[in-house]
Amino acid sequence: MEWRICFIYAELKLTENLNECQYKTYILLKIINREVLHPICSDMSSYIMKNVAFWIVESHRQEIFREQNLMDV
């Protein structure tokens, strides 16, 4: 028998608790991955980008996540 730890419910809860700007940051990272990084390095996945987004949100003050700090897309 093989065991695997799954964090899907915790990840869903984290995603639900992102503010609008944090969620847009997450989406931007996924777009950057799909359009820029993945064609160059197929090892880059949306899973990695999701974890990068969670790490950024955890390691920075919430005040920096404002619309004026996002680039226009």
mmCIF file of C-alpha atoms in Angstrom, residues 17-54:
data_model
loop_
_atom_site.group_PDB
_atom_site.id
_atom_site.type_symbol
_atom_site.label_atom_id
_atom_site.label_comp_id
_atom_site.label_asym_id
_atom_site.label_seq_id
_atom_site.Cartn_x
_atom_site.Cartn_y
_atom_site.Cartn_z
ATOM 1 C CA ASN A 17 -9.217 33.541 1.113
ATOM 2 C CA LEU A 18 -7.102 35.438 -1.410
ATOM 3 C CA ASN A 19 -8.164 39.023 -1.913
ATOM 4 C CA GLU A 20 -8.900 40.179 -5.472
ATOM 5 C CA CYS A 21 -5.398 41.486 -6.138
ATOM 6 C CA GLN A 22 -3.753 38.355 -4.711
ATOM 7 C CA TYR A 23 -5.991 36.228 -6.920
ATOM 8 C CA LYS A 24 -5.036 38.318 -9.968
ATOM 9 C CA THR A 25 -1.363 37.795 -9.058
ATOM 10 C CA TYR A 26 -2.013 34.046 -9.013
ATOM 11 C CA ILE A 27 -3.727 34.214 -12.424
ATOM 12 C CA LEU A 28 -0.894 36.331 -13.874
ATOM 13 C CA LEU A 29 1.659 33.757 -12.713
ATOM 14 C CA LYS A 30 -0.346 31.001 -14.406
ATOM 15 C CA ILE A 31 -0.513 33.020 -17.644
ATOM 16 C CA ILE A 32 3.230 33.760 -17.526
ATOM 17 C CA ASN A 33 3.859 30.070 -17.014
ATOM 18 C CA ARG A 34 1.620 28.973 -19.893
ATOM 19 C CA GLU A 35 2.720 31.613 -22.403
ATOM 20 C CA VAL A 36 6.391 32.156 -21.536
ATOM 21 C CA LEU A 37 7.946 29.577 -19.237
ATOM 22 C CA HIS A 38 6.316 26.288 -20.206
ATOM 23 C CA PRO A 39 7.301 26.507 -23.909
ATOM 24 C CA ILE A 40 10.926 26.961 -22.809
ATOM 25 C CA CYS A 41 10.910 24.467 -19.943
ATOM 26 C CA SER A 42 8.156 21.866 -19.925
ATOM 27 C CA ASP A 43 8.970 21.018 -16.292
ATOM 28 C CA MET A 44 7.305 24.271 -15.213
ATOM 29 C CA SER A 45 3.741 23.494 -14.181
ATOM 30 C CA SER A 46 0.720 25.400 -12.937
ATOM 31 C CA TYR A 47 1.194 23.500 -9.657
ATOM 32 C CA ILE A 48 4.578 25.190 -9.232
ATOM 33 C CA MET A 49 3.053 28.595 -10.041
ATOM 34 C CA LYS A 50 0.259 28.008 -7.534
ATOM 35 C CA ASN A 51 2.815 27.301 -4.823
ATOM 36 C CA VAL A 52 4.869 30.351 -5.832
ATOM 37 C CA ALA A 53 1.704 32.465 -5.518
ATOM 38 C CA PHE A 54 0.970 31.041 -2.055
#
